[in-house]
Amino acid sequence: MLKEIRVFAPASVSNIACGFDAMGFAIDNPGDEVVLRFTDNVGLTIKTITGDNNQLSYNISENTAGAPVAALMKDFNIQQGVEIEIHKKMALGSGLGSSAASAVAAAYAANILFELNLSLLELLPYAIKGEEIASGAVHADNVAPCLFGGFILIRSYSPIDIVELPVPDNLYCTIIHPNIIINTKESRKLLPVDVPLRSAITHWGNTAGLVAGLYKNDISLIGRSIEDVIVEPVRGMLIPGYYDIKDAAYEAGAAGCNISGSGPSIFALSNSLMVANNVGARMKDAANRAGLSSNIYVSTINKVGPKVLYKL
Amino acid sequence: MLKEIRVFAPASVSNIACGFDAMGFAIDNPGDEVVLRFTDNVGLTIKTITGDNNQLSYNISENTAGAPVAALMKDFNIQQGVEIEIHKKMALGSGLGSSAASAVAAAYAANILFELNLSLLELLPYAIKGEEIASGAVHADNVAPCLFGGFILIRSYSPIDIVELPVPDNLYCTIIHPNIIINTKESRKLLPVDVPLRSAITHWGNTAGLVAGLYKNDISLIGRSIEDVIVEPVRGMLIPGYYDIKDAAYEAGAAGCNISGSGPSIFALSNSLMVANNVGARMKDAANRAGLSSNIYVSTINKVGPKVLYKL
């Protein structure tokens, strides 16, 4: 019987500009790590959290990694003592699905440690439970790509309908994470309740185009479809120098560039590693000019979701 | 040198429920026919129009088939006399893209008769010009599928960006055309200017799902994606018995059913000819119960667009 497991779960880019709340993709770097371990104590405890600047709660029901494990233990009547270590490898509120990554890593680890044999689709609601704590809303466009890997469409939330989409060859993602914090809950409050039908049509043309581009392996079509006329005008304003950083990405050859999730991270997609690296350098320069320090991540698209780092 | 040509262009289903103004597909039956012929007279004239109940104008600039031919003659300096015959094989204002079919047939015929060798993409703006006369708005979601065949996405109108999508095997379309008339121009005025963001998200999840379903050959996913929470509530009310007819289609095994274009025609998609025929019979019964006479068309998806019937 297993005693301990350590799982990596990838960062993810939700919305992908046109597909607000409905689409996302996972990247290979960065990602969070969670350790789950049986103990001789009773119940579930969070033993350690690293990399969070002391921002995360050790209270199980308030913790994105704790809540899914607690729910699994309850539903499957796990009586043993369990402790969690959470190792954050990306900043909180970065727009890279950091809470989703911790929730998915924890749920995935629990599924194996508790020998539950749940499918990814069965695990999804548990991971969503964790994400809900962070964002204050049920949305799966980080959790689902983090859990399944690749590009994911959430066609419907009720009932949940997850569609796995193909990952084109030679697609590289550049992320710039400017070192400012945007609170997801607050950021969502700025969104309009109603949008012009004309803008909505632009978005559904683009989501359809993005999916077609993924199937056709057509990175130019993918790039043309990465356009946001609804959310970007609101959220772009919250990121100093956003439009200059975006321009820099396109000038360096990116096929598409937009805000990752609720920001402040910005993603760009490119058709080669060389271009993706160059895009990162140019975005960083532009952020510097706007007075922002930043981290750059250049990554392939993660096709597999979480990964077991070790089992004991 | 050619003297005369007769071209068939197919009916089409625009919107496909979720993709208002952005998607459409062509069907093999019905379709309009246009004859184009050099004459010894000067200029362009419309000689005959059949099947229109005397509703269409013989004035070139007011005629959906005349306008594209006139524009091509002007742009390519065609000096010979030309006459047009228009044979409508479907009712005007049926929601089956009848004006688009006539415009496309005329533009396609002119391209061959005048030996212009324009690509379909180059012909598209001319056909759109004809469609604009009928609908009062520039939209290409009937014209583009009629011209290219198959399922078409208009990702963007400015600049125009046409994406050809795959046609699944074993996909059959049933159309019921209840014998009432809905004016496209009037019908568009009922549309909301603003829509709830939540509804828009439902639509872009569905357009993305529809495209994925076409690529996956997944008729269930296609069916689930055929959902309209924005336009159907407005236009469904204009068709007596609409929801009963739709229920009948689903009960008979249709994967998806919704309004074709601006109505009153209703389309259903099925995974076999037997189901498609049964769907047609059940829809007709439901229309009868609502006091509507109707025509039923059962058809494969048209994959080729217009077809030359003869050349002299």
PDB file of N, CA and C in Angstrom, chain B residues 234-278:
ATOM      1  N   VAL B 234     -36.446  34.800 -29.642  1.00  0.00           N
ATOM      2  CA  VAL B 234     -37.131  35.862 -30.379  1.00  0.00           C
ATOM      3  C   VAL B 234     -37.815  35.302 -31.623  1.00  0.00           C
ATOM      4  N   ARG B 235     -37.058  34.543 -32.404  1.00  0.00           N
ATOM      5  CA  ARG B 235     -37.574  34.116 -33.710  1.00  0.00           C
ATOM      6  C   ARG B 235     -38.500  32.910 -33.603  1.00  0.00           C
ATOM      7  N   GLY B 236     -38.312  32.107 -32.552  1.00  0.00           N
ATOM      8  CA  GLY B 236     -39.175  30.948 -32.372  1.00  0.00           C
ATOM      9  C   GLY B 236     -40.639  31.359 -32.217  1.00  0.00           C
ATOM     10  N   MET B 237     -40.840  32.501 -31.571  1.00  0.00           N
ATOM     11  CA  MET B 237     -42.205  32.999 -31.354  1.00  0.00           C
ATOM     12  C   MET B 237     -42.914  33.349 -32.660  1.00  0.00           C
ATOM     13  N   LEU B 238     -42.136  33.636 -33.701  1.00  0.00           N
ATOM     14  CA  LEU B 238     -42.731  34.049 -34.979  1.00  0.00           C
ATOM     15  C   LEU B 238     -43.230  32.859 -35.806  1.00  0.00           C
ATOM     16  N   ILE B 239     -42.869  31.648 -35.350  1.00  0.00           N
ATOM     17  CA  ILE B 239     -43.254  30.443 -36.099  1.00  0.00           C
ATOM     18  C   ILE B 239     -44.287  29.678 -35.277  1.00  0.00           C
ATOM     19  N   PRO B 240     -45.550  29.686 -35.734  1.00  0.00           N
ATOM     20  CA  PRO B 240     -46.586  28.975 -34.953  1.00  0.00           C
ATOM     21  C   PRO B 240     -46.212  27.501 -34.781  1.00  0.00           C
ATOM     22  N   GLY B 241     -46.329  27.012 -33.573  1.00  0.00           N
ATOM     23  CA  GLY B 241     -46.062  25.593 -33.317  1.00  0.00           C
ATOM     24  C   GLY B 241     -44.590  25.222 -33.322  1.00  0.00           C
ATOM     25  N   TYR B 242     -43.695  26.234 -33.315  1.00  0.00           N
ATOM     26  CA  TYR B 242     -42.261  25.948 -33.459  1.00  0.00           C
ATOM     27  C   TYR B 242     -41.758  24.925 -32.441  1.00  0.00           C
ATOM     28  N   TYR B 243     -42.063  25.148 -31.176  1.00  0.00           N
ATOM     29  CA  TYR B 243     -41.479  24.270 -30.153  1.00  0.00           C
ATOM     30  C   TYR B 243     -42.055  22.851 -30.220  1.00  0.00           C
ATOM     31  N   ASP B 244     -43.314  22.738 -30.678  1.00  0.00           N
ATOM     32  CA  ASP B 244     -43.885  21.398 -30.875  1.00  0.00           C
ATOM     33  C   ASP B 244     -43.183  20.689 -32.043  1.00  0.00           C
ATOM     34  N   ILE B 245     -42.908  21.427 -33.101  1.00  0.00           N
ATOM     35  CA  ILE B 245     -42.225  20.838 -34.260  1.00  0.00           C
ATOM     36  C   ILE B 245     -40.815  20.385 -33.849  1.00  0.00           C
ATOM     37  N   LYS B 246     -40.148  21.241 -33.059  1.00  0.00           N
ATOM     38  CA  LYS B 246     -38.798  20.911 -32.579  1.00  0.00           C
ATOM     39  C   LYS B 246     -38.834  19.669 -31.683  1.00  0.00           C
ATOM     40  N   ASP B 247     -39.783  19.631 -30.759  1.00  0.00           N
ATOM     41  CA  ASP B 247     -39.913  18.450 -29.894  1.00  0.00           C
ATOM     42  C   ASP B 247     -40.123  17.192 -30.728  1.00  0.00           C
ATOM     43  N   ALA B 248     -40.945  17.319 -31.765  1.00  0.00           N
ATOM     44  CA  ALA B 248     -41.242  16.155 -32.615  1.00  0.00           C
ATOM     45  C   ALA B 248     -39.966  15.660 -33.293  1.00  0.00           C
ATOM     46  N   ALA B 249     -39.120  16.589 -33.700  1.00  0.00           N
ATOM     47  CA  ALA B 249     -37.863  16.201 -34.358  1.00  0.00           C
ATOM     48  C   ALA B 249     -36.979  15.409 -33.393  1.00  0.00           C
ATOM     49  N   TYR B 250     -36.841  15.910 -32.174  1.00  0.00           N
ATOM     50  CA  TYR B 250     -36.009  15.204 -31.193  1.00  0.00           C
ATOM     51  C   TYR B 250     -36.615  13.840 -30.842  1.00  0.00           C
ATOM     52  N   GLU B 251     -37.937  13.820 -30.700  1.00  0.00           N
ATOM     53  CA  GLU B 251     -38.590  12.533 -30.381  1.00  0.00           C
ATOM     54  C   GLU B 251     -38.367  11.507 -31.488  1.00  0.00           C
ATOM     55  N   ALA B 252     -38.258  12.002 -32.718  1.00  0.00           N
ATOM     56  CA  ALA B 252     -38.046  11.092 -33.844  1.00  0.00           C
ATOM     57  C   ALA B 252     -36.573  10.727 -34.006  1.00  0.00           C
ATOM     58  N   GLY B 253     -35.716  11.264 -33.134  1.00  0.00           N
ATOM     59  CA  GLY B 253     -34.317  10.829 -33.143  1.00  0.00           C
ATOM     60  C   GLY B 253     -33.319  11.816 -33.725  1.00  0.00           C
ATOM     61  N   ALA B 254     -33.750  13.042 -34.014  1.00  0.00           N
ATOM     62  CA  ALA B 254     -32.806  14.038 -34.531  1.00  0.00           C
ATOM     63  C   ALA B 254     -31.727  14.326 -33.487  1.00  0.00           C
ATOM     64  N   ALA B 255     -30.497  14.524 -33.954  1.00  0.00           N
ATOM     65  CA  ALA B 255     -29.404  14.892 -33.049  1.00  0.00           C
ATOM     66  C   ALA B 255     -29.516  16.347 -32.629  1.00  0.00           C
ATOM     67  N   GLY B 256     -29.993  17.186 -33.540  1.00  0.00           N
ATOM     68  CA  GLY B 256     -30.145  18.605 -33.259  1.00  0.00           C
ATOM     69  C   GLY B 256     -31.228  19.190 -34.137  1.00  0.00           C
ATOM     70  N   CYS B 257     -31.870  20.247 -33.657  1.00  0.00           N
ATOM     71  CA  CYS B 257     -32.953  20.882 -34.419  1.00  0.00           C
ATOM     72  C   CYS B 257     -33.035  22.332 -34.010  1.00  0.00           C
ATOM     73  N   ASN B 258     -33.219  23.219 -34.984  1.00  0.00           N
ATOM     74  CA  ASN B 258     -33.368  24.626 -34.664  1.00  0.00           C
ATOM     75  C   ASN B 258     -33.894  25.363 -35.893  1.00  0.00           C
ATOM     76  N   ILE B 259     -33.966  26.679 -35.759  1.00  0.00           N
ATOM     77  CA  ILE B 259     -34.468  27.506 -36.862  1.00  0.00           C
ATOM     78  C   ILE B 259     -33.387  27.646 -37.929  1.00  0.00           C
ATOM     79  N   SER B 260     -33.775  27.534 -39.182  1.00  0.00           N
ATOM     80  CA  SER B 260     -32.848  27.742 -40.288  1.00  0.00           C
ATOM     81  C   SER B 260     -32.840  29.223 -40.646  1.00  0.00           C
ATOM     82  N   GLY B 261     -31.699  29.852 -40.553  1.00  0.00           N
ATOM     83  CA  GLY B 261     -31.606  31.283 -40.861  1.00  0.00           C
ATOM     84  C   GLY B 261     -32.584  32.069 -40.015  1.00  0.00           C
ATOM     85  N   SER B 262     -33.323  32.959 -40.659  1.00  0.00           N
ATOM     86  CA  SER B 262     -34.295  33.750 -39.907  1.00  0.00           C
ATOM     87  C   SER B 262     -35.672  33.092 -39.905  1.00  0.00           C
ATOM     88  N   GLY B 263     -35.720  31.820 -40.325  1.00  0.00           N
ATOM     89  CA  GLY B 263     -36.980  31.095 -40.349  1.00  0.00           C
ATOM     90  C   GLY B 263     -37.804  31.514 -41.564  1.00  0.00           C
ATOM     91  N   PRO B 264     -39.018  30.949 -41.724  1.00  0.00           N
ATOM     92  CA  PRO B 264     -39.680  30.002 -40.826  1.00  0.00           C
ATOM     93  C   PRO B 264     -39.203  28.557 -40.988  1.00  0.00           C
ATOM     94  N   SER B 265     -38.301  28.288 -41.943  1.00  0.00           N
ATOM     95  CA  SER B 265     -37.856  26.901 -42.071  1.00  0.00           C
ATOM     96  C   SER B 265     -37.120  26.466 -40.810  1.00  0.00           C
ATOM     97  N   ILE B 266     -37.237  25.185 -40.530  1.00  0.00           N
ATOM     98  CA  ILE B 266     -36.607  24.577 -39.354  1.00  0.00           C
ATOM     99  C   ILE B 266     -35.771  23.424 -39.877  1.00  0.00           C
ATOM    100  N   PHE B 267     -34.535  23.323 -39.388  1.00  0.00           N
ATOM    101  CA  PHE B 267     -33.670  22.217 -39.833  1.00  0.00           C
ATOM    102  C   PHE B 267     -33.480  21.235 -38.691  1.00  0.00           C
ATOM    103  N   ALA B 268     -33.234  19.997 -39.067  1.00  0.00           N
ATOM    104  CA  ALA B 268     -32.839  18.975 -38.087  1.00  0.00           C
ATOM    105  C   ALA B 268     -31.710  18.164 -38.694  1.00  0.00           C
ATOM    106  N   LEU B 269     -30.764  17.764 -37.867  1.00  0.00           N
ATOM    107  CA  LEU B 269     -29.663  16.917 -38.329  1.00  0.00           C
ATOM    108  C   LEU B 269     -29.803  15.537 -37.707  1.00  0.00           C
ATOM    109  N   SER B 270     -29.567  14.528 -38.523  1.00  0.00           N
ATOM    110  CA  SER B 270     -29.719  13.145 -38.078  1.00  0.00           C
ATOM    111  C   SER B 270     -28.564  12.311 -38.595  1.00  0.00           C
ATOM    112  N   ASN B 271     -28.369  11.154 -37.967  1.00  0.00           N
ATOM    113  CA  ASN B 271     -27.216  10.324 -38.323  1.00  0.00           C
ATOM    114  C   ASN B 271     -27.555   9.195 -39.302  1.00  0.00           C
ATOM    115  N   SER B 272     -28.772   9.193 -39.830  1.00  0.00           N
ATOM    116  CA  SER B 272     -29.086   8.234 -40.891  1.00  0.00           C
ATOM    117  C   SER B 272     -30.222   8.778 -41.729  1.00  0.00           C
ATOM    118  N   LEU B 273     -30.327   8.270 -42.950  1.00  0.00           N
ATOM    119  CA  LEU B 273     -31.391   8.703 -43.853  1.00  0.00           C
ATOM    120  C   LEU B 273     -32.746   8.283 -43.308  1.00  0.00           C
ATOM    121  N   MET B 274     -32.783   7.092 -42.693  1.00  0.00           N
ATOM    122  CA  MET B 274     -34.045   6.596 -42.151  1.00  0.00           C
ATOM    123  C   MET B 274     -34.557   7.533 -41.054  1.00  0.00           C
ATOM    124  N   VAL B 275     -33.652   7.907 -40.145  1.00  0.00           N
ATOM    125  CA  VAL B 275     -34.050   8.834 -39.073  1.00  0.00           C
ATOM    126  C   VAL B 275     -34.471  10.172 -39.672  1.00  0.00           C
ATOM    127  N   ALA B 276     -33.693  10.657 -40.641  1.00  0.00           N
ATOM    128  CA  ALA B 276     -33.997  11.963 -41.245  1.00  0.00           C
ATOM    129  C   ALA B 276     -35.383  11.970 -41.885  1.00  0.00           C
ATOM    130  N   ASN B 277     -35.739  10.868 -42.542  1.00  0.00           N
ATOM    131  CA  ASN B 277     -37.074  10.774 -43.143  1.00  0.00           C
ATOM    132  C   ASN B 277     -38.157  10.750 -42.071  1.00  0.00           C
ATOM    133  N   ASN B 278     -37.908   9.984 -41.028  1.00  0.00           N
ATOM    134  CA  ASN B 278     -38.863   9.893 -39.927  1.00  0.00           C
ATOM    135  C   ASN B 278     -39.044  11.247 -39.243  1.00  0.00           C
TER     136      ASN B 278
END
